[in-house]
Amino acid sequence: MDMIFKVDIMSHRRTTCLKVAANAWLRNLKWPLEKEKSAVATTSSLIDMRSRQILGILTDSMSL
């Protein structure tokens, strides 16, 4: 009975360690993706803003 209990504790610890390791791995994997998403969003908003400026300049020059 004592041996079964020890094995159960060891397997629980191993499972917990695996869960912690998996969570850390996923967090490390997810963080750069989130960072990249925000960089892409910033870049696309800057491009969008710049294209609106260019479009505004073109429409202003056409109306002259």
Coordinates of C-alpha atoms in Angstrom, one line a residue:
M1 CA 0.0 0.0 0.0
D2 CA 2.8 2.3 0.9
M3 CA 4.6 1.7 -2.5
I4 CA 1.4 2.5 -4.5
F5 CA 1.0 5.7 -2.6
K6 CA 4.6 6.7 -3.4
V7 CA 4.2 5.9 -7.1
D8 CA 1.0 8.0 -7.1
I9 CA 2.8 11.0 -5.6
M10 CA 5.7 10.6 -8.1
S11 CA 3.3 10.5 -11.1
H12 CA 1.4 13.5 -9.7
R13 CA 4.6 15.4 -9.4
R14 CA 5.7 14.4 -12.9
T15 CA 2.3 15.5 -14.3
T16 CA 2.5 18.8 -12.4
C17 CA 6.0 19.4 -13.7
L18 CA 4.9 18.6 -17.2
K19 CA 2.0 21.0 -16.9
V20 CA 4.2 23.8 -15.6
A21 CA 6.8 23.2 -18.4
A22 CA 4.0 23.1 -21.0
N23 CA 2.5 26.3 -19.8
A24 CA 5.9 28.0 -19.8
W25 CA 6.6 26.8 -23.3
L26 CA 3.2 28.0 -24.5
R27 CA 3.7 31.3 -22.9
N28 CA 7.1 31.7 -24.5
L29 CA 5.7 30.7 -27.8
K30 CA 2.6 33.0 -27.5
W31 CA 4.4 36.1 -26.3
P32 CA 6.5 36.8 -29.5
L33 CA 3.3 36.1 -31.5
E34 CA 1.4 38.7 -29.5
K35 CA 4.3 41.1 -29.9
E36 CA 4.4 40.5 -33.6
K37 CA 0.7 41.0 -33.9
S38 CA 0.9 44.4 -32.2
A39 CA 3.9 45.3 -34.5
V40 CA 1.9 44.3 -37.6
A41 CA -1.1 46.2 -36.3
T42 CA 1.0 49.3 -35.7
T43 CA 2.7 49.0 -39.1
S44 CA -0.6 48.6 -40.9
S45 CA -2.2 51.5 -39.1
L46 CA 0.8 53.7 -40.0
I47 CA 0.6 52.6 -43.7
D48 CA -3.2 53.3 -43.6
M49 CA -2.6 56.7 -42.1
R50 CA 0.1 57.5 -44.7
S51 CA -2.0 56.3 -47.6
R52 CA -4.9 58.5 -46.4
Q53 CA -2.5 61.5 -46.3
I54 CA -1.3 60.7 -49.8
L55 CA -4.8 60.3 -51.0
G56 CA -5.7 63.6 -49.4
I57 CA -2.8 65.3 -51.1
L58 CA -3.8 63.9 -54.4
T59 CA -7.4 64.9 -54.1
D60 CA -6.3 68.4 -53.0
S61 CA -4.1 68.7 -56.0
M62 CA -6.8 67.5 -58.4
S63 CA -9.2 70.0 -57.1
L64 CA -6.8 72.9 -57.8

